[in-house]
Amino acid sequence: MTTVESRPGTDALGMPSLTPPLTVPAPPKVGRLVDQFERGLDAPICLTWELTYACNLSCVHCLSSSGKRDPRELSTEQCKAIIDELQRMQVFYVNIGGGEPTVRPDFWELVDYATDHQVGVKFSTNGLRITPEVAQRLAASDYVDVQISLDGADAEVNDAVRGPGSFDMAVRALENLADAGFKDAKISVVMTRHNVAQLDEFKALADRYGATLRITRLRPSGRGADVWDDLHPLPEQQRELYEWLVAHGDRVLTGDSFFHLSAFAESGTGGGLPGLNLCGAGRVVCLIDPIGDVYACPFAIHENFLAGNITTDGGFQEIWQRSDLFTELREPQSAGACASCNHYDACRGGCMAAKFFTGLPLDGPDPECVQGYGESLLAGERSKPTANKDHSRGVPLTLMTRPPSRDCDENPLAGFMPTTATGCSSSGCS
């Protein structure tokens, strides 16, 4: 309690008074937001839900190694049951991805069901199904956000990673959305050493279509593990990226994926970069995959980070609030080798998934530690884990030099669309 003192016979303003000194409650002490999040929340702030592993592209850095549909995919009714649960938990929105989520024949049915049950939807797409008609439908909704994936500001840079024709497909989707009057689409970019120099061009592209730029970090997850050494930004590019974010971060989304860059700040307290500066795995974020497995993080699809399955372990709320893995992640974590670093409070040791998939200890420095502590570890002996799920379509795990597969025997959309007389779906060989 706080007591407001006054002179005898006066009130707190010095006016005559017959009442005793005024006693008012002290404002409650509120800890740092990062400390509250570290202990976990009753429901995730950001829930990523991959509806399918089917995809018309074969991006070399795909974190879920998508390509072919998994025949065990959750049914429409199972997906609706999850939405019902998210509504009860008051989850504000879900970030739907894949694969390419729009190839599910029930995709729009599920989007409508979610928004009708007060669960907003943000979905990521390569633009395959964003026709003028679909764009008009999206523009009429107040509860759906669209994120177009693009990893180069021109076809040469983008298509080397995402496949020939993918740049034109994404830009066509942006044009359709803009023409339909859709407000504030997102352009989602995974930063690589080949596109860091294009940040201004990405921003100009977003401005041209009335969109918002969203940039995220390249993680060595899924197929990304095989190209990370060749694609992740070089140390001098990390500095370039940091300085660009300091200058433009108020108008660019990052999804809190660059908190390791905060150690560039001389003060070691965040350096002006917006965001949480905390690994949110199992605390404020998680992922549901197409068969109902729940992982601590969208970038950590591996059995080591599997908390349970919605269909067999009591549903999503039970897993989120009581699974052994999430309970463990919400306990104080050892800072390990980073404990003595002056910048630990800024970067918190970096990204769990980046460390795990590069074979570095989880209580050690981030592989892209801007103080250079990760470089010596990367140069030493290490054992990188292998992905326990791979839905690729036989595409070599190197930078693509050919278009996405048209092999109808490996049709990634098999089971989704009616087939022609040749057995090849009309969209599977697009």
Short mmCIF file of C-alpha atoms in Angstrom, two decimals:
data_model
loop_
_atom_site.label_atom_id
_atom_site.label_comp_id
_atom_site.label_asym_id
_atom_site.label_seq_id
_atom_site.Cartn_x
_atom_site.Cartn_y
_atom_site.Cartn_z
CA MET A 1 0.00 0.00 0.00
CA THR A 2 1.11 3.58 -0.62
CA THR A 3 0.37 6.37 1.89
CA VAL A 4 0.01 9.93 0.64
CA GLU A 5 1.41 12.12 3.42
CA SER A 6 -0.10 15.54 4.39
CA ARG A 7 0.47 18.11 7.09
CA PRO A 8 -1.69 17.78 10.24
CA GLY A 9 -5.11 19.24 9.65
CA THR A 10 -4.68 19.38 5.86
CA ASP A 11 -5.32 17.03 2.99
CA ALA A 12 -2.72 15.92 0.42
CA LEU A 13 -3.07 19.28 -1.36
CA GLY A 14 -2.59 21.31 1.82
CA MET A 15 -6.29 22.15 2.22
CA PRO A 16 -7.99 22.00 5.64
CA SER A 17 -9.18 18.50 6.40
CA LEU A 18 -10.71 16.52 9.23
CA THR A 19 -9.84 13.14 7.66
CA PRO A 20 -6.71 11.04 8.24
CA PRO A 21 -4.00 10.78 5.57
CA LEU A 22 -5.27 9.13 2.37
CA THR A 23 -4.18 5.55 1.79
CA VAL A 24 -4.38 4.20 -1.78
CA PRO A 25 -3.36 0.83 -3.21
CA ALA A 26 0.06 0.73 -4.87
CA PRO A 27 -0.05 -0.25 -8.53
CA PRO A 28 0.49 -3.98 -8.97
CA LYS A 29 3.99 -5.03 -9.89
CA VAL A 30 4.09 -6.32 -13.43
CA GLY A 31 7.17 -8.21 -14.52
CA ARG A 32 8.75 -8.01 -17.91
CA LEU A 33 6.61 -9.43 -20.68
CA VAL A 34 9.43 -11.74 -21.71
CA ASP A 35 9.49 -13.25 -18.20
CA GLN A 36 5.75 -13.91 -18.28
CA PHE A 37 5.96 -15.53 -21.70
CA GLU A 38 8.91 -17.66 -20.63
CA ARG A 39 6.65 -19.52 -18.21
CA GLY A 40 4.12 -20.22 -20.96
CA LEU A 41 0.54 -19.09 -21.52
CA ASP A 42 -2.79 -20.90 -21.23
CA ALA A 43 -3.12 -20.74 -25.01
CA PRO A 44 -0.55 -20.02 -27.73
CA ILE A 45 -0.25 -16.54 -29.17
CA CYS A 46 0.62 -17.94 -32.57
CA LEU A 47 -0.49 -21.40 -33.58
CA THR A 48 0.86 -22.66 -36.89
CA TRP A 49 -1.24 -25.38 -38.51
CA GLU A 50 0.00 -27.23 -41.56
CA LEU A 51 -3.09 -28.64 -43.22
CA THR A 52 -1.28 -30.74 -45.81
CA TYR A 53 2.17 -31.74 -46.99
CA ALA A 54 0.99 -31.71 -50.60
CA CYS A 55 2.58 -28.96 -52.67
CA ASN A 56 2.98 -28.03 -56.31
CA LEU A 57 6.49 -26.68 -55.61
CA SER A 58 9.63 -28.23 -54.17
CA CYS A 59 11.38 -25.32 -52.47
CA VAL A 60 14.90 -26.30 -51.52
CA HIS A 61 14.63 -24.82 -48.03
CA CYS A 62 11.17 -26.20 -47.16
CA LEU A 63 11.11 -26.60 -43.38
CA SER A 64 8.60 -29.46 -43.53
CA SER A 65 10.09 -31.25 -46.56
CA SER A 66 6.69 -30.96 -48.24
CA GLY A 67 5.70 -32.37 -51.59
CA LYS A 68 3.50 -35.44 -51.28
CA ARG A 69 0.24 -35.68 -49.38
CA ASP A 70 0.26 -37.88 -46.28
CA PRO A 71 -2.65 -40.36 -46.53
CA ARG A 72 -3.17 -40.07 -42.74
CA GLU A 73 -4.15 -36.40 -43.05
CA LEU A 74 -6.79 -35.21 -40.60
CA SER A 75 -10.32 -35.31 -41.99
CA THR A 76 -12.56 -32.29 -42.37
CA GLU A 77 -14.49 -33.21 -39.22
CA GLN A 78 -11.29 -33.71 -37.22
CA CYS A 79 -10.08 -30.29 -38.35
CA LYS A 80 -13.38 -28.71 -37.31
CA ALA A 81 -13.09 -30.34 -33.90
CA ILE A 82 -9.68 -28.70 -33.48
CA ILE A 83 -11.18 -25.34 -34.43
CA ASP A 84 -13.90 -25.84 -31.81
CA GLU A 85 -11.19 -26.45 -29.23
CA LEU A 86 -9.24 -23.38 -30.29
CA GLN A 87 -12.39 -21.30 -29.94
CA ARG A 88 -12.91 -22.58 -26.38
CA MET A 89 -9.28 -21.73 -25.58
CA GLN A 90 -9.81 -18.25 -27.06
CA VAL A 91 -6.98 -18.61 -29.56
CA PHE A 92 -7.13 -15.38 -31.51
CA TYR A 93 -5.91 -16.68 -34.85
CA VAL A 94 -4.12 -19.56 -36.56
CA ASN A 95 -1.42 -19.34 -39.19
CA ILE A 96 -2.32 -22.00 -41.75
CA GLY A 97 0.38 -23.38 -44.00
CA GLY A 98 1.64 -26.54 -45.63
CA GLY A 99 2.64 -27.70 -48.13
CA GLU A 100 0.31 -25.59 -50.17
CA PRO A 101 -2.85 -25.43 -48.01
CA THR A 102 -5.17 -24.23 -50.76
CA VAL A 103 -4.93 -27.56 -52.59
CA ARG A 104 -7.03 -29.24 -49.90
CA PRO A 105 -10.54 -29.48 -51.36
CA ASP A 106 -12.02 -28.48 -48.00
CA PHE A 107 -9.66 -25.52 -47.47
CA TRP A 108 -12.27 -22.78 -47.89
CA GLU A 109 -14.79 -24.75 -45.86
CA LEU A 110 -12.30 -24.86 -42.98
CA VAL A 111 -11.44 -21.17 -43.34
CA ASP A 112 -15.14 -20.26 -43.18
CA TYR A 113 -15.68 -22.58 -40.22
CA ALA A 114 -12.79 -20.98 -38.31
CA THR A 115 -13.93 -17.40 -38.91
CA ASP A 116 -17.53 -18.32 -38.07
CA HIS A 117 -16.18 -19.60 -34.72
CA GLN A 118 -14.20 -16.45 -33.87
CA VAL A 119 -10.84 -17.90 -34.87
CA GLY A 120 -9.10 -15.63 -37.33
CA VAL A 121 -7.06 -17.14 -40.16
CA LYS A 122 -3.78 -16.12 -41.68
CA PHE A 123 -2.71 -18.49 -44.42
CA SER A 124 0.53 -18.79 -46.33
CA THR A 125 0.43 -19.66 -50.01
CA ASN A 126 2.67 -19.68 -53.05
CA GLY A 127 -0.20 -18.08 -54.97
CA LEU A 128 -1.32 -21.18 -56.88
CA ARG A 129 -5.04 -20.73 -56.22
CA ILE A 130 -5.30 -16.95 -55.76
CA THR A 131 -7.38 -16.32 -58.85
CA PRO A 132 -9.30 -13.06 -59.41
CA GLU A 133 -12.44 -14.80 -58.12
CA VAL A 134 -10.71 -16.04 -54.97
CA ALA A 135 -9.18 -12.61 -54.43
CA GLN A 136 -12.66 -11.06 -54.53
CA ARG A 137 -13.85 -13.56 -51.94
CA LEU A 138 -10.90 -12.79 -49.67
CA ALA A 139 -11.40 -9.06 -50.01
CA ALA A 140 -14.93 -9.47 -48.65
CA SER A 141 -13.72 -11.06 -45.40
CA ASP A 142 -12.57 -9.15 -42.33
CA TYR A 143 -11.06 -12.16 -40.60
CA VAL A 144 -8.71 -13.67 -43.18
CA ASP A 145 -5.15 -12.52 -43.86
CA VAL A 146 -3.09 -13.73 -46.81
CA GLN A 147 0.65 -14.22 -46.91
CA ILE A 148 2.32 -14.74 -50.30
CA SER A 149 5.67 -16.53 -50.18
CA LEU A 150 8.43 -14.95 -52.26
CA ASP A 151 12.17 -15.45 -51.75
CA GLY A 152 13.58 -13.15 -54.40
CA ALA A 153 12.68 -9.69 -55.61
CA ASP A 154 13.13 -10.97 -59.16
CA ALA A 155 12.59 -14.27 -60.92
CA GLU A 156 16.29 -15.15 -61.07
CA VAL A 157 16.82 -15.11 -57.30
CA ASN A 158 13.39 -16.42 -56.33
CA ASP A 159 13.10 -19.24 -58.83
CA ALA A 160 16.53 -20.67 -57.95
CA VAL A 161 15.06 -21.53 -54.55
CA ARG A 162 11.35 -22.01 -55.23
CA GLY A 163 11.36 -23.32 -58.79
CA PRO A 164 10.94 -21.80 -62.28
CA GLY A 165 7.69 -19.91 -62.72
CA SER A 166 7.11 -19.43 -59.00
CA PHE A 167 7.97 -15.71 -59.05
CA ASP A 168 5.42 -14.96 -61.75
CA MET A 169 2.82 -17.05 -59.93
CA ALA A 170 3.34 -15.12 -56.68
CA VAL A 171 3.27 -11.70 -58.36
CA ARG A 172 0.11 -12.64 -60.24
CA ALA A 173 -1.52 -13.49 -56.89
CA LEU A 174 -0.45 -10.11 -55.48
CA GLU A 175 -1.90 -8.37 -58.52
CA ASN A 176 -5.20 -10.23 -58.16
CA LEU A 177 -5.44 -9.32 -54.48
CA ALA A 178 -4.65 -5.67 -55.15
CA ASP A 179 -7.14 -5.48 -58.02
CA ALA A 180 -9.83 -6.98 -55.78
CA GLY A 181 -9.23 -4.35 -53.12
CA PHE A 182 -7.78 -6.76 -50.58
CA LYS A 183 -6.15 -4.67 -47.85
CA ASP A 184 -2.69 -5.33 -46.48
CA ALA A 185 -1.63 -8.67 -47.91
CA LYS A 186 1.73 -9.89 -46.64
CA ILE A 187 4.79 -10.71 -48.72
CA SER A 188 6.71 -13.36 -46.77
CA VAL A 189 10.43 -13.63 -47.48
CA VAL A 190 12.94 -16.12 -46.09
CA MET A 191 16.26 -14.29 -45.94
CA THR A 192 19.21 -15.89 -47.74
CA ARG A 193 22.63 -14.66 -48.73
CA HIS A 194 21.23 -14.10 -52.24
CA ASN A 195 18.39 -11.78 -51.29
CA VAL A 196 19.70 -9.69 -48.35
CA ALA A 197 20.82 -7.07 -50.87
CA GLN A 198 17.24 -6.94 -52.22
CA LEU A 199 15.57 -5.70 -49.03
CA ASP A 200 14.78 -2.29 -50.52
CA GLU A 201 13.39 -3.97 -53.62
CA PHE A 202 11.18 -6.24 -51.50
CA LYS A 203 9.87 -3.20 -49.64
CA ALA A 204 9.16 -1.42 -52.93
CA LEU A 205 7.33 -4.51 -54.20
CA ALA A 206 5.18 -4.58 -51.08
CA ASP A 207 4.41 -0.88 -51.42
CA ARG A 208 3.45 -1.35 -55.06
CA TYR A 209 0.71 -3.83 -54.14
CA GLY A 210 -0.39 -2.17 -50.91
CA ALA A 211 1.12 -5.07 -48.95
CA THR A 212 3.27 -5.41 -45.85
CA LEU A 213 6.71 -6.98 -46.01
CA ARG A 214 7.38 -9.85 -43.63
CA ILE A 215 10.88 -11.30 -43.44
CA THR A 216 11.88 -14.44 -41.59
CA ARG A 217 15.06 -16.28 -40.84
CA LEU A 218 16.31 -19.26 -42.83
CA ARG A 219 16.28 -22.27 -40.49
CA PRO A 220 18.23 -25.47 -41.14
CA SER A 221 15.02 -27.50 -40.80
CA GLY A 222 13.56 -30.03 -43.21
CA ARG A 223 15.17 -29.67 -46.63
CA GLY A 224 16.67 -26.45 -45.35
CA ALA A 225 19.22 -28.50 -43.41
CA ASP A 226 20.81 -29.60 -46.68
CA VAL A 227 21.17 -26.12 -48.16
CA TRP A 228 21.68 -24.03 -45.03
CA ASP A 229 25.47 -23.94 -45.39
CA ASP A 230 25.08 -22.53 -48.91
CA LEU A 231 22.15 -20.19 -48.30
CA HIS A 232 22.27 -18.68 -44.82
CA PRO A 233 23.41 -15.04 -44.75
CA LEU A 234 27.12 -14.45 -44.21
CA PRO A 235 28.30 -12.62 -41.05
CA GLU A 236 28.67 -9.30 -42.86
CA GLN A 237 25.17 -9.74 -44.27
CA GLN A 238 23.82 -10.34 -40.76
CA ARG A 239 25.07 -6.85 -39.86
CA GLU A 240 23.53 -5.43 -43.03
CA LEU A 241 20.21 -7.07 -42.17
CA TYR A 242 20.35 -5.77 -38.60
CA GLU A 243 21.03 -2.20 -39.68
CA TRP A 244 18.24 -2.36 -42.26
CA LEU A 245 15.80 -3.60 -39.60
CA VAL A 246 16.82 -0.84 -37.20
CA ALA A 247 16.06 1.69 -39.93
CA HIS A 248 12.87 0.09 -41.28
CA GLY A 249 11.66 -2.31 -38.57
CA ASP A 250 8.64 -0.22 -37.62
CA ARG A 251 7.11 -0.95 -41.03
CA VAL A 252 8.29 -4.54 -41.48
CA LEU A 253 7.13 -7.74 -39.76
CA THR A 254 9.70 -10.27 -38.58
CA GLY A 255 7.78 -12.84 -36.55
CA ASP A 256 10.41 -12.39 -33.81
CA SER A 257 12.77 -14.56 -35.84
CA PHE A 258 15.84 -12.30 -35.70
CA PHE A 259 16.27 -11.88 -31.96
CA HIS A 260 19.80 -13.29 -32.26
CA LEU A 261 20.72 -10.06 -34.11
CA SER A 262 19.95 -7.99 -31.01
CA ALA A 263 23.43 -8.77 -29.70
CA PHE A 264 24.77 -6.30 -32.27
CA ALA A 265 23.53 -3.52 -30.00
CA GLU A 266 26.27 -1.99 -27.89
CA SER A 267 23.97 -1.92 -24.87
CA GLY A 268 23.10 -5.59 -25.18
CA THR A 269 19.45 -4.85 -24.35
CA GLY A 270 17.76 -5.27 -27.69
CA GLY A 271 19.20 -2.46 -29.78
CA GLY A 272 15.95 -1.06 -31.08
CA LEU A 273 14.83 -4.27 -32.80
CA PRO A 274 11.12 -4.80 -32.18
CA GLY A 275 10.02 -8.19 -30.94
CA LEU A 276 10.02 -10.59 -28.04
CA ASN A 277 13.71 -11.59 -28.11
CA LEU A 278 12.87 -15.02 -26.78
CA CYS A 279 12.55 -18.54 -28.15
CA GLY A 280 8.80 -19.07 -27.85
CA ALA A 281 8.83 -22.81 -28.56
CA GLY A 282 6.21 -24.49 -26.39
CA ARG A 283 5.70 -21.24 -24.49
CA VAL A 284 3.80 -18.98 -26.88
CA VAL A 285 4.04 -20.87 -30.21
CA CYS A 286 3.70 -24.41 -31.49
CA LEU A 287 2.76 -26.34 -34.62
CA ILE A 288 0.05 -28.82 -35.54
CA ASP A 289 1.04 -30.94 -38.52
CA PRO A 290 -1.32 -32.55 -41.10
CA ILE A 291 -1.75 -35.78 -39.13
CA GLY A 292 -2.35 -34.07 -35.77
CA ASP A 293 1.13 -34.26 -34.30
CA VAL A 294 1.93 -31.22 -32.12
CA TYR A 295 5.48 -29.87 -32.16
CA ALA A 296 7.04 -27.21 -29.96
CA CYS A 297 7.93 -25.00 -32.91
CA PRO A 298 7.15 -24.73 -36.63
CA PHE A 299 10.90 -24.97 -37.28
CA ALA A 300 11.46 -28.06 -35.13
CA ILE A 301 9.54 -30.85 -36.83
CA HIS A 302 11.45 -33.71 -35.24
CA GLU A 303 10.58 -36.44 -32.77
CA ASN A 304 12.71 -34.70 -30.11
CA PHE A 305 10.21 -31.83 -30.12
CA LEU A 306 7.00 -33.86 -30.49
CA ALA A 307 4.63 -33.15 -27.60
CA GLY A 308 1.81 -35.50 -28.60
CA ASN A 309 -0.90 -36.22 -31.13
CA ILE A 310 -4.29 -34.53 -30.97
CA THR A 311 -6.20 -37.69 -31.91
CA THR A 312 -4.60 -39.96 -29.30
CA ASP A 313 -3.41 -37.72 -26.45
CA GLY A 314 -6.54 -35.93 -25.28
CA GLY A 315 -6.76 -33.07 -27.74
CA PHE A 316 -4.83 -29.87 -28.30
CA GLN A 317 -5.57 -28.17 -24.96
CA GLU A 318 -4.38 -31.19 -23.00
CA ILE A 319 -1.13 -31.30 -24.96
CA TRP A 320 -0.53 -27.55 -24.78
CA GLN A 321 -1.20 -27.21 -21.07
CA ARG A 322 0.03 -30.51 -19.66
CA SER A 323 2.40 -32.38 -22.00
CA ASP A 324 5.75 -33.33 -20.52
CA LEU A 325 7.69 -31.58 -23.29
CA PHE A 326 5.93 -28.23 -22.99
CA THR A 327 6.13 -28.36 -19.19
CA GLU A 328 9.88 -28.91 -19.46
CA LEU A 329 10.35 -26.09 -21.97
CA ARG A 330 8.59 -23.68 -19.61
CA GLU A 331 11.05 -24.38 -16.81
CA PRO A 332 14.09 -22.10 -16.45
CA GLN A 333 16.59 -23.09 -19.11
CA SER A 334 20.34 -23.32 -18.64
CA ALA A 335 22.26 -20.55 -20.38
CA GLY A 336 25.22 -22.90 -20.68
CA ALA A 337 28.17 -21.44 -22.52
CA CYS A 338 26.23 -18.20 -23.13
CA ALA A 339 25.80 -17.38 -19.44
CA SER A 340 28.90 -15.20 -19.29
CA CYS A 341 28.11 -13.28 -22.49
CA ASN A 342 27.16 -9.64 -21.98
CA HIS A 343 24.54 -9.97 -24.71
CA TYR A 344 22.67 -12.98 -23.31
CA ASP A 345 19.65 -10.94 -22.18
CA ALA A 346 19.30 -9.63 -25.73
CA CYS A 347 19.46 -12.89 -27.69
CA ARG A 348 18.77 -15.55 -25.01
CA GLY A 349 21.15 -17.92 -26.74
CA GLY A 350 19.36 -17.77 -30.06
CA CYS A 351 17.15 -20.26 -31.88
CA MET A 352 16.63 -23.74 -30.48
CA ALA A 353 15.85 -25.24 -33.90
CA ALA A 354 18.88 -23.63 -35.55
CA LYS A 355 21.15 -25.12 -32.92
CA PHE A 356 19.54 -28.55 -32.97
CA PHE A 357 19.56 -29.07 -36.74
CA THR A 358 23.16 -27.87 -37.12
CA GLY A 359 24.29 -30.32 -34.43
CA LEU A 360 25.13 -27.68 -31.80
CA PRO A 361 24.26 -28.04 -28.09
CA LEU A 362 20.93 -26.51 -27.11
CA ASP A 363 22.57 -24.64 -24.23
CA GLY A 364 25.27 -23.26 -26.50
CA PRO A 365 25.43 -20.29 -28.86
CA ASP A 366 23.30 -19.87 -31.96
CA PRO A 367 25.10 -21.03 -35.14
CA GLU A 368 24.72 -17.47 -36.45
CA CYS A 369 25.77 -15.84 -33.15
CA VAL A 370 26.77 -12.32 -34.16
CA GLN A 371 29.61 -12.35 -31.65
CA GLY A 372 31.14 -15.20 -33.64
CA TYR A 373 30.84 -17.85 -30.93
CA GLY A 374 28.94 -20.23 -33.18
CA GLU A 375 31.51 -20.26 -35.98
CA SER A 376 34.12 -22.25 -34.09
CA LEU A 377 31.52 -24.82 -33.10
CA LEU A 378 30.34 -25.17 -36.70
CA ALA A 379 33.94 -25.74 -37.77
CA GLY A 380 34.38 -28.59 -35.30
CA GLU A 381 33.03 -32.12 -35.26
CA ARG A 382 29.29 -32.32 -34.83
CA SER A 383 26.53 -34.80 -35.52
CA LYS A 384 23.53 -33.36 -37.33
CA PRO A 385 20.21 -35.12 -36.73
CA THR A 386 18.33 -36.52 -39.67
CA ALA A 387 14.75 -35.49 -40.37
CA ASN A 388 12.24 -38.07 -39.19
CA LYS A 389 9.66 -36.90 -41.75
CA ASP A 390 10.30 -36.32 -45.42
CA HIS A 391 7.47 -35.77 -47.89
CA SER A 392 9.69 -34.76 -50.80
CA ARG A 393 8.92 -36.06 -54.26
CA GLY A 394 12.37 -37.37 -55.03
CA VAL A 395 13.73 -33.88 -55.70
CA PRO A 396 17.50 -33.72 -55.03
CA LEU A 397 18.18 -31.76 -51.86
CA THR A 398 20.33 -29.16 -53.62
CA LEU A 399 19.53 -25.82 -55.19
CA MET A 400 17.01 -26.51 -57.91
CA THR A 401 18.19 -26.41 -61.50
CA ARG A 402 14.99 -27.74 -63.05
CA PRO A 403 11.24 -27.01 -62.82
CA PRO A 404 9.08 -28.69 -60.19
CA SER A 405 8.46 -32.34 -60.97
CA ARG A 406 5.75 -33.15 -63.51
CA ASP A 407 6.04 -36.86 -62.87
CA CYS A 408 2.40 -37.95 -62.57
CA ASP A 409 3.47 -41.09 -60.73
CA GLU A 410 4.68 -38.75 -57.98
CA ASN A 411 1.69 -36.40 -58.14
CA PRO A 412 1.78 -34.42 -54.87
CA LEU A 413 -1.93 -33.69 -55.05
CA ALA A 414 -3.00 -37.31 -55.47
CA GLY A 415 -6.25 -37.91 -53.67
CA PHE A 416 -7.35 -34.28 -53.74
CA MET A 417 -8.69 -33.63 -57.21
CA PRO A 418 -10.58 -35.63 -59.85
CA THR A 419 -8.16 -37.22 -62.27
CA THR A 420 -8.21 -37.11 -66.03
CA ALA A 421 -8.15 -40.15 -68.25
CA THR A 422 -4.36 -40.17 -67.99
CA GLY A 423 -4.48 -40.37 -64.21
CA CYS A 424 -2.88 -36.95 -63.74
CA SER A 425 -4.78 -34.32 -61.75
CA SER A 426 -5.34 -31.04 -63.51
CA SER A 427 -3.57 -29.08 -60.79
CA GLY A 428 -0.97 -31.60 -59.77
CA CYS A 429 1.01 -31.07 -62.92
CA SER A 430 0.80 -27.29 -62.96
#
